[in-house]
Amino acid sequence: MAELRIAVIGAGIIGGTHMASLEKVEGMSLSAIVDPTDAAAEVAAARGVPHLRDVEELIASGLADGAIVATPNETHVPIGEALLRAGIPALVEKPVANSIDEGERLLKTVEETGVPLLVGHHRRHNPMIRAVRAAIDDGSFGRLVTANVIATMAKPAFYFDVKWRIAERTGGPLLINMIHEIDMLRFFFGEVAQVTGRVSNEFRGNPVEDIAAAILNFRQGGIATLTVTDAGCGPWSYDLSSGESPRLPRHDISAHLYAGTKAGISLPDASFWTYPGTPDWAVEMQRGKLDFTPADPFPLQMAHFGAVIRGEEKPRVSCADGVANMHVIAAIKQSAAEGRPVDL
Ligand SMILES: NC(=O)c1ccc[n+]([C@@H]2O[C@H](COP(=O)([O-])OP(=O)(O)OC[C@H]3O[C@@H](n4cnc5c(N)ncnc54)[C@H](O)[C@@H]3O)[C@@H](O)[C@H]2O)c1
């Protein structure tokens, strides 16, 4: 089968991760870099691929069987729409859009064109996350009852020199980080029915939150609590313990705790907790391990994108998923602003 030619639009941090992933996946290769900067021209020269200035040039070039949109949030929808209208399948980074209205517009374009779009919530491709989902499906947990999720990240001052990271519609740890946790929780529990949120910017004083807490009630039952901060010290976050990001250290802790009616699990250490008989808090629980083979989710996401382009698989994280995750984040902010729970 002919090799799939993949263009990377946006040669920044995550664009670089996608380029590295392309090298690890058979049957796919980098065909062009689309980014107006001189730095991107150097990256393209170093990788021996054409350097193009914008998505229109890419479409005219005919160089892409698929394209990855790794640009700032506000460009995801215009670039995504241009690709879909040109019949080019897209892997669009999270958050899928800059606003819910734009996200809904993109979703409509996916439906109108029938061209597939995958959203870059890469954790869903992690074999550990897929093993948890499989264990939910085979009844190993019983029904999921609660989740406790924490994301503590001490981001350095220079991180906030980049304007979009502190701008209201684009920045803040809810949209930058917690949206991945929301995607995981929706993957495990299903859709969210009601959200209660609290946010504060008391530590950094930026226009966006530096702490947030949320309670999610799920339609099929179960409650999750989440806290996130980019101003507190502590290793308790999935990003600082899963080893998924080559840019971040890995600490031996867990940041997600899930309790079901039959068993519990902590992630990412994947300890699987069961009772020897009928559940009874007076009996010591047994600690096992979830069975899976660890692997980097980014190349797996890329291989899945290849299968999506070839029409062999449907996007595991659809545009509708990306928009649903944004609805939950918006509801957390709305609940915090209005001081009341918000129904979804
Ligand atoms: N999945 C993840 O875990 C993950 C991690 C980091 C970033 N992201 C997402 O990826 C996106 C990019 O983030 P980043 O940290 O790599 O940003 P970045 O600033 O490092 O890189 C963005 C690049 O896009 C280029 N660009 C800007 N406008 C463009 C346009 N119209 N056409 C082509 N190129 C353009 C810029 O020149 C820059 O090189 C964001 O939406 C972010 O939320 C996702």
CSV table of C-alpha atoms and ligand atoms in Angstrom, one decimal:
chain,number,residue,atom,x,y,z
A,1,MET,CA,0.0,0.0,0.0
A,2,ALA,CA,1.3,3.5,-0.9
A,3,GLU,CA,2.9,5.5,1.9
A,4,LEU,CA,0.6,8.1,3.4
A,5,ARG,CA,2.0,11.7,3.0
A,6,ILE,CA,1.4,13.7,6.1
A,7,ALA,CA,1.8,17.4,6.5
A,8,VAL,CA,2.4,19.0,9.9
A,9,ILE,CA,0.8,22.5,10.2
A,10,GLY,CA,2.5,24.3,13.0
A,11,ALA,CA,6.1,23.4,13.7
A,12,GLY,CA,6.1,24.3,17.4
A,13,ILE,CA,6.3,22.1,20.5
A,14,ILE,CA,3.6,19.5,19.8
A,15,GLY,CA,4.3,19.7,16.0
A,16,GLY,CA,7.8,18.4,16.8
A,17,THR,CA,6.3,15.5,18.8
A,18,HIS,CA,4.1,14.6,15.8
A,19,MET,CA,7.1,14.8,13.4
A,20,ALA,CA,9.0,12.4,15.8
A,21,SER,CA,6.0,10.1,15.9
A,22,LEU,CA,5.8,10.0,12.1
A,23,GLU,CA,9.3,8.5,12.0
A,24,LYS,CA,8.2,5.6,14.2
A,25,VAL,CA,5.1,4.6,12.2
A,26,GLU,CA,5.4,2.4,9.1
A,27,GLY,CA,3.5,3.4,6.0
A,28,MET,CA,3.4,7.1,6.9
A,29,SER,CA,5.9,9.9,6.4
A,30,LEU,CA,6.3,13.7,6.8
A,31,SER,CA,5.6,15.3,3.4
A,32,ALA,CA,5.6,19.1,4.2
A,33,ILE,CA,5.9,21.6,7.1
A,34,VAL,CA,3.4,24.4,7.0
A,35,ASP,CA,4.2,27.4,9.2
A,36,PRO,CA,5.1,30.9,8.2
A,37,THR,CA,8.2,31.4,10.4
A,38,ASP,CA,11.8,31.2,9.4
A,39,ALA,CA,12.4,28.8,12.2
A,40,ALA,CA,9.9,26.4,10.5
A,41,ALA,CA,11.8,26.8,7.2
A,42,GLU,CA,14.9,25.6,9.0
A,43,VAL,CA,13.1,22.6,10.4
A,44,ALA,CA,11.8,21.7,7.0
A,45,ALA,CA,15.3,22.0,5.5
A,46,ALA,CA,16.7,19.8,8.2
A,47,ARG,CA,14.0,17.2,7.6
A,48,GLY,CA,14.3,17.5,3.8
A,49,VAL,CA,10.7,18.3,3.1
A,50,PRO,CA,9.0,21.4,1.5
A,51,HIS,CA,8.3,24.4,3.6
A,52,LEU,CA,4.9,26.0,2.9
A,53,ARG,CA,3.6,29.2,4.4
A,54,ASP,CA,-0.1,28.4,4.9
A,55,VAL,CA,-2.9,25.8,4.5
A,56,GLU,CA,-3.9,27.2,1.1
A,57,GLU,CA,-0.4,26.6,-0.3
A,58,LEU,CA,-0.6,23.1,1.1
A,59,ILE,CA,-3.9,22.3,-0.5
A,60,ALA,CA,-2.7,23.7,-3.8
A,61,SER,CA,0.5,21.6,-3.6
A,62,GLY,CA,-1.4,18.3,-3.4
A,63,LEU,CA,1.3,17.1,-1.0
A,64,ALA,CA,-1.0,15.8,1.8
A,65,ASP,CA,-3.0,12.6,2.2
A,66,GLY,CA,-3.6,13.8,5.8
A,67,ALA,CA,-2.6,16.8,7.8
A,68,ILE,CA,-1.9,17.6,11.5
A,69,VAL,CA,-3.1,20.9,12.9
A,70,ALA,CA,-0.7,21.8,15.6
A,71,THR,CA,-1.2,25.6,15.5
A,72,PRO,CA,-2.6,28.0,18.2
A,73,ASN,CA,-6.2,27.3,19.2
A,74,GLU,CA,-7.8,30.2,17.3
A,75,THR,CA,-6.5,28.7,14.0
A,76,HIS,CA,-7.8,25.2,14.5
A,77,VAL,CA,-11.3,25.7,13.0
A,78,PRO,CA,-10.4,27.8,10.0
A,79,ILE,CA,-7.5,25.5,9.1
A,80,GLY,CA,-9.5,22.4,9.9
A,81,GLU,CA,-12.4,23.6,7.7
A,82,ALA,CA,-10.1,24.3,4.8
A,83,LEU,CA,-8.6,20.8,5.0
A,84,LEU,CA,-12.0,19.1,5.2
A,85,ARG,CA,-13.4,21.1,2.3
A,86,ALA,CA,-10.4,20.1,0.3
A,87,GLY,CA,-11.0,16.4,1.2
A,88,ILE,CA,-8.0,16.1,3.5
A,89,PRO,CA,-8.5,14.1,6.7
A,90,ALA,CA,-7.2,16.1,9.8
A,91,LEU,CA,-5.7,15.4,13.2
A,92,VAL,CA,-6.6,18.6,15.1
A,93,GLU,CA,-4.9,19.3,18.4
A,94,LYS,CA,-6.9,20.0,21.5
A,95,PRO,CA,-8.9,22.1,22.3
A,96,VAL,CA,-10.5,21.4,19.0
A,97,ALA,CA,-11.8,25.0,18.7
A,98,ASN,CA,-11.4,28.4,20.3
A,99,SER,CA,-15.0,28.6,21.3
A,100,ILE,CA,-18.0,26.2,21.5
A,101,ASP,CA,-19.7,28.0,18.5
A,102,GLU,CA,-16.6,27.5,16.4
A,103,GLY,CA,-16.4,23.8,17.5
A,104,GLU,CA,-20.1,23.3,16.5
A,105,ARG,CA,-19.3,24.8,13.1
A,106,LEU,CA,-16.4,22.5,12.6
A,107,LEU,CA,-18.6,19.5,13.6
A,108,LYS,CA,-21.1,20.6,11.0
A,109,THR,CA,-18.3,20.7,8.4
A,110,VAL,CA,-17.2,17.1,9.4
A,111,GLU,CA,-20.8,16.0,8.9
A,112,GLU,CA,-21.3,17.9,5.6
A,113,THR,CA,-18.0,16.7,4.0
A,114,GLY,CA,-17.9,13.2,5.4
A,115,VAL,CA,-14.1,13.7,5.7
A,116,PRO,CA,-12.8,12.3,9.0
A,117,LEU,CA,-11.3,14.5,11.8
A,118,LEU,CA,-9.5,13.1,14.8
A,119,VAL,CA,-8.9,15.2,17.9
A,120,GLY,CA,-5.5,15.1,19.6
A,121,HIS,CA,-6.5,13.8,23.0
A,122,HIS,CA,-3.6,11.4,22.8
A,123,ARG,CA,-4.2,9.6,26.2
A,124,ARG,CA,-7.0,7.6,24.7
A,125,HIS,CA,-4.3,5.8,22.6
A,126,ASN,CA,-2.3,4.8,25.7
A,127,PRO,CA,-2.5,1.0,26.1
A,128,MET,CA,-3.1,1.6,29.9
A,129,ILE,CA,-6.1,3.8,29.3
A,130,ARG,CA,-7.4,1.3,26.7
A,131,ALA,CA,-6.9,-1.5,29.2
A,132,VAL,CA,-8.9,0.4,31.8
A,133,ARG,CA,-11.7,0.9,29.3
A,134,ALA,CA,-11.6,-2.8,28.5
A,135,ALA,CA,-11.8,-3.7,32.2
A,136,ILE,CA,-14.8,-1.4,32.6
A,137,ASP,CA,-16.5,-3.1,29.6
A,138,ASP,CA,-15.8,-6.6,30.9
A,139,GLY,CA,-17.3,-5.8,34.3
A,140,SER,CA,-14.1,-6.0,36.3
A,141,PHE,CA,-14.9,-2.8,38.2
A,142,GLY,CA,-18.6,-3.4,38.5
A,143,ARG,CA,-20.1,0.1,38.1
A,144,LEU,CA,-17.8,3.1,38.4
A,145,VAL,CA,-18.7,5.0,41.6
A,146,THR,CA,-16.2,7.8,42.1
A,147,ALA,CA,-13.0,9.3,40.6
A,148,ASN,CA,-10.6,11.7,42.3
A,149,VAL,CA,-8.3,13.5,40.0
A,150,ILE,CA,-5.6,15.9,40.8
A,151,ALA,CA,-3.3,17.9,38.5
A,152,THR,CA,-0.6,20.0,40.3
A,153,MET,CA,1.9,21.7,38.1
A,154,ALA,CA,4.3,24.4,39.2
A,155,LYS,CA,4.8,26.3,35.9
A,156,PRO,CA,7.7,28.7,35.8
A,157,ALA,CA,7.2,32.5,35.4
A,158,PHE,CA,8.4,32.6,31.8
A,159,TYR,CA,5.7,30.1,30.8
A,160,PHE,CA,3.2,33.0,31.2
A,161,ASP,CA,5.1,35.4,29.0
A,162,VAL,CA,3.3,33.8,26.0
A,163,LYS,CA,0.1,35.9,25.7
A,164,TRP,CA,-2.5,33.2,24.8
A,165,ARG,CA,-1.6,31.2,27.9
A,166,ILE,CA,-3.1,33.9,30.1
A,167,ALA,CA,-5.8,35.1,27.8
A,168,GLU,CA,-9.4,34.3,28.8
A,169,ARG,CA,-10.6,32.2,25.9
A,170,THR,CA,-7.4,30.4,25.2
A,171,GLY,CA,-5.4,30.1,28.5
A,172,GLY,CA,-5.5,28.7,32.0
A,173,PRO,CA,-5.0,25.2,33.3
A,174,LEU,CA,-8.6,24.2,32.7
A,175,LEU,CA,-8.4,24.6,29.0
A,176,ILE,CA,-4.7,23.8,28.6
A,177,ASN,CA,-4.5,20.8,31.0
A,178,MET,CA,-7.7,19.7,32.6
A,179,ILE,CA,-9.4,19.2,29.2
A,180,HIS,CA,-7.3,16.0,28.9
A,181,GLU,CA,-8.7,14.8,32.3
A,182,ILE,CA,-12.2,15.6,31.2
A,183,ASP,CA,-11.7,13.5,28.1
A,184,MET,CA,-10.5,10.6,30.1
A,185,LEU,CA,-13.4,10.8,32.6
A,186,ARG,CA,-15.9,10.9,29.7
A,187,PHE,CA,-14.1,7.9,28.1
A,188,PHE,CA,-14.6,6.0,31.4
A,189,PHE,CA,-17.9,7.2,32.8
A,190,GLY,CA,-19.8,8.5,29.8
A,191,GLU,CA,-21.4,11.9,29.4
A,192,VAL,CA,-21.5,14.5,32.1
A,193,ALA,CA,-24.9,15.5,33.4
A,194,GLN,CA,-24.1,18.3,35.9
A,195,VAL,CA,-21.0,20.4,36.8
A,196,THR,CA,-20.2,22.4,39.9
A,197,GLY,CA,-17.0,24.5,39.6
A,198,ARG,CA,-14.9,26.9,41.6
A,199,VAL,CA,-12.0,28.9,40.1
A,200,SER,CA,-9.6,31.5,41.5
A,201,ASN,CA,-6.7,33.5,40.1
A,202,GLU,CA,-5.5,34.5,43.6
A,203,PHE,CA,-1.9,33.2,43.2
A,204,ARG,CA,-0.8,34.6,39.9
A,205,GLY,CA,-3.3,37.4,39.3
A,206,ASN,CA,-3.6,36.6,35.6
A,207,PRO,CA,-6.9,37.1,33.8
A,208,VAL,CA,-7.3,33.2,33.8
A,209,GLU,CA,-7.6,30.8,36.8
A,210,ASP,CA,-4.5,29.4,38.5
A,211,ILE,CA,-6.6,27.0,40.7
A,212,ALA,CA,-9.8,25.3,39.8
A,213,ALA,CA,-11.9,22.5,41.4
A,214,ALA,CA,-14.9,20.7,39.9
A,215,ILE,CA,-17.5,18.1,40.8
A,216,LEU,CA,-18.9,16.2,37.8
A,217,ASN,CA,-22.1,14.1,38.0
A,218,PHE,CA,-22.4,11.6,35.2
A,219,ARG,CA,-25.6,10.7,33.3
A,220,GLN,CA,-25.1,7.0,33.9
A,221,GLY,CA,-24.2,7.6,37.6
A,222,GLY,CA,-21.0,8.2,39.5
A,223,ILE,CA,-19.3,11.4,40.7
A,224,ALA,CA,-15.8,12.7,40.0
A,225,THR,CA,-13.9,15.5,41.8
A,226,LEU,CA,-11.0,17.3,40.1
A,227,THR,CA,-8.5,19.9,41.3
A,228,VAL,CA,-6.0,21.6,39.0
A,229,THR,CA,-3.4,24.3,39.6
A,230,ASP,CA,-0.4,25.7,37.7
A,231,ALA,CA,0.8,27.5,40.8
A,232,GLY,CA,1.3,24.8,43.4
A,233,CYS,CA,4.2,22.5,44.0
A,234,GLY,CA,3.7,18.7,44.0
A,235,PRO,CA,4.2,15.8,41.6
A,236,TRP,CA,0.5,14.9,41.6
A,237,SER,CA,-0.5,15.1,38.0
A,238,TYR,CA,-0.9,12.6,35.2
A,239,ASP,CA,1.5,14.6,33.1
A,240,LEU,CA,4.2,14.4,35.9
A,241,SER,CA,3.7,10.7,36.5
A,242,SER,CA,2.7,9.0,33.2
A,243,GLY,CA,6.0,9.6,31.3
A,244,GLU,CA,3.9,10.5,28.2
A,245,SER,CA,5.7,13.8,27.7
A,246,PRO,CA,9.4,13.6,26.9
A,247,ARG,CA,9.7,17.2,28.1
A,248,LEU,CA,8.5,16.4,31.7
A,249,PRO,CA,10.0,14.3,34.5
A,250,ARG,CA,8.2,11.2,35.7
A,251,HIS,CA,7.4,10.8,39.4
A,252,ASP,CA,6.3,7.5,41.0
A,253,ILE,CA,2.9,8.6,42.2
A,254,SER,CA,-0.7,8.3,41.1
A,255,ALA,CA,-2.9,11.2,40.2
A,256,HIS,CA,-6.2,9.5,39.4
A,257,LEU,CA,-8.1,7.2,41.8
A,258,TYR,CA,-11.1,5.3,40.6
A,259,ALA,CA,-13.5,3.3,42.7
A,260,GLY,CA,-16.0,0.8,41.3
A,261,THR,CA,-18.6,-1.4,43.1
A,262,LYS,CA,-16.2,-4.4,42.6
A,263,ALA,CA,-12.7,-3.0,42.3
A,264,GLY,CA,-10.6,0.2,42.2
A,265,ILE,CA,-7.6,1.4,40.3
A,266,SER,CA,-5.1,4.2,40.6
A,267,LEU,CA,-3.4,5.7,37.6
A,268,PRO,CA,-0.9,5.9,36.1
A,269,ASP,CA,0.7,3.3,38.5
A,270,ALA,CA,-2.2,1.0,37.4
A,271,SER,CA,-2.6,-0.7,40.8
A,272,PHE,CA,-5.8,-2.7,40.6
A,273,TRP,CA,-7.4,-3.2,44.0
A,274,THR,CA,-9.9,-6.0,44.8
A,275,TYR,CA,-11.3,-7.8,47.8
A,276,PRO,CA,-10.7,-11.5,48.3
A,277,GLY,CA,-14.4,-12.0,48.6
A,278,THR,CA,-17.5,-9.8,49.1
A,279,PRO,CA,-16.4,-6.1,49.4
A,280,ASP,CA,-16.0,-5.2,53.0
A,281,TRP,CA,-13.9,-2.2,54.3
A,282,ALA,CA,-12.9,-4.3,57.3
A,283,VAL,CA,-11.0,-6.8,55.1
A,284,GLU,CA,-7.6,-5.9,53.6
A,285,MET,CA,-7.7,-5.4,49.9
A,286,GLN,CA,-5.4,-7.1,47.5
A,287,ARG,CA,-3.2,-5.0,45.2
A,288,GLY,CA,-2.7,-6.4,41.7
A,289,LYS,CA,-1.7,-4.8,38.4
A,290,LEU,CA,-3.7,-4.0,35.4
A,291,ASP,CA,-2.5,-6.1,32.5
A,292,PHE,CA,-1.2,-4.2,29.5
A,293,THR,CA,2.0,-3.5,27.6
A,294,PRO,CA,3.2,0.1,28.1
A,295,ALA,CA,3.8,2.1,24.9
A,296,ASP,CA,4.1,5.7,23.9
A,297,PRO,CA,0.6,6.9,22.9
A,298,PHE,CA,1.8,9.5,20.3
A,299,PRO,CA,3.0,7.0,17.7
A,300,LEU,CA,-0.1,4.9,18.4
A,301,GLN,CA,-2.3,8.0,17.8
A,302,MET,CA,-0.4,8.5,14.5
A,303,ALA,CA,-0.9,4.9,13.4
A,304,HIS,CA,-4.6,5.3,14.3
A,305,PHE,CA,-4.7,8.5,12.2
A,306,GLY,CA,-3.2,6.5,9.3
A,307,ALA,CA,-6.0,3.8,9.7
A,308,VAL,CA,-8.6,6.7,9.7
A,309,ILE,CA,-7.2,8.1,6.5
A,310,ARG,CA,-7.3,4.7,4.9
A,311,GLY,CA,-10.9,4.3,6.0
A,312,GLU,CA,-10.1,1.3,8.1
A,313,GLU,CA,-11.1,2.9,11.5
A,314,LYS,CA,-13.4,5.6,12.7
A,315,PRO,CA,-11.7,8.4,14.8
A,316,ARG,CA,-11.4,7.2,18.4
A,317,VAL,CA,-11.7,10.8,19.5
A,318,SER,CA,-14.2,12.5,17.3
A,319,CYS,CA,-14.9,16.2,16.7
A,320,ALA,CA,-18.0,15.7,18.8
A,321,ASP,CA,-15.8,14.4,21.7
A,322,GLY,CA,-13.6,17.5,21.3
A,323,VAL,CA,-16.6,19.8,21.5
A,324,ALA,CA,-18.2,17.8,24.4
A,325,ASN,CA,-15.0,18.3,26.4
A,326,MET,CA,-15.1,22.0,25.7
A,327,HIS,CA,-18.7,22.1,27.0
A,328,VAL,CA,-17.6,20.6,30.3
A,329,ILE,CA,-14.8,23.2,30.7
A,330,ALA,CA,-17.2,26.0,29.9
A,331,ALA,CA,-19.7,24.7,32.4
A,332,ILE,CA,-17.1,24.6,35.1
A,333,LYS,CA,-16.3,28.3,34.4
A,334,GLN,CA,-20.0,29.2,34.2
A,335,SER,CA,-20.8,27.4,37.5
A,336,ALA,CA,-17.9,29.2,39.2
A,337,ALA,CA,-19.1,32.6,37.9
A,338,GLU,CA,-22.7,32.0,38.9
A,339,GLY,CA,-22.2,30.1,42.1
A,340,ARG,CA,-24.5,27.3,41.2
A,341,PRO,CA,-24.4,23.9,39.5
A,342,VAL,CA,-24.8,23.9,35.7
A,343,ASP,CA,-26.7,21.2,33.9
A,344,LEU,CA,-25.3,19.9,30.5
B,1,LIG,N1,-2.0,17.0,22.9
B,1,LIG,C1,-1.2,17.6,23.8
B,1,LIG,O1,-0.8,17.1,24.8
B,1,LIG,C2,-0.7,19.0,23.5
B,1,LIG,C3,0.5,19.5,24.0
B,1,LIG,C4,0.9,20.8,23.7
B,1,LIG,C5,0.1,21.6,22.9
B,1,LIG,N2,-1.1,21.1,22.4
B,1,LIG,C6,-1.9,22.0,21.5
B,1,LIG,O2,-1.2,22.1,20.3
B,1,LIG,C7,-1.4,23.5,19.8
B,1,LIG,C8,0.0,24.1,19.6
B,1,LIG,O3,0.6,24.2,20.8
B,1,LIG,P1,2.2,24.3,20.9
B,1,LIG,O4,2.5,24.3,22.4
B,1,LIG,O5,2.9,23.4,20.0
B,1,LIG,O6,2.4,25.8,20.3
B,1,LIG,P2,3.7,26.5,19.7
B,1,LIG,O7,3.5,28.0,20.0
B,1,LIG,O8,5.0,25.8,20.3
B,1,LIG,O9,3.6,26.2,18.1
B,1,LIG,C9,2.6,26.7,17.3
B,1,LIG,C10,3.2,26.8,15.9
B,1,LIG,O10,2.2,27.2,15.0
B,1,LIG,C11,2.7,28.1,14.1
B,1,LIG,N3,1.6,28.8,13.5
B,1,LIG,C12,0.8,29.9,14.0
B,1,LIG,N4,-0.2,30.2,13.2
B,1,LIG,C13,-0.1,29.4,12.1
B,1,LIG,C14,-0.8,29.3,10.9
B,1,LIG,N5,-1.9,30.0,10.7
B,1,LIG,N6,-0.5,28.3,10.0
B,1,LIG,C15,0.6,27.5,10.2
B,1,LIG,N7,1.4,27.6,11.3
B,1,LIG,C16,1.0,28.5,12.3
B,1,LIG,C17,3.6,29.0,14.9
B,1,LIG,O11,4.5,29.7,14.1
B,1,LIG,C18,4.3,28.0,15.8
B,1,LIG,O12,5.5,27.5,15.2
B,1,LIG,C19,-2.3,24.2,20.8
B,1,LIG,O13,-3.6,24.1,20.4
B,1,LIG,C20,-2.1,23.4,22.1
B,1,LIG,O14,-3.2,23.4,22.9
B,1,LIG,C21,-1.5,19.8,22.7
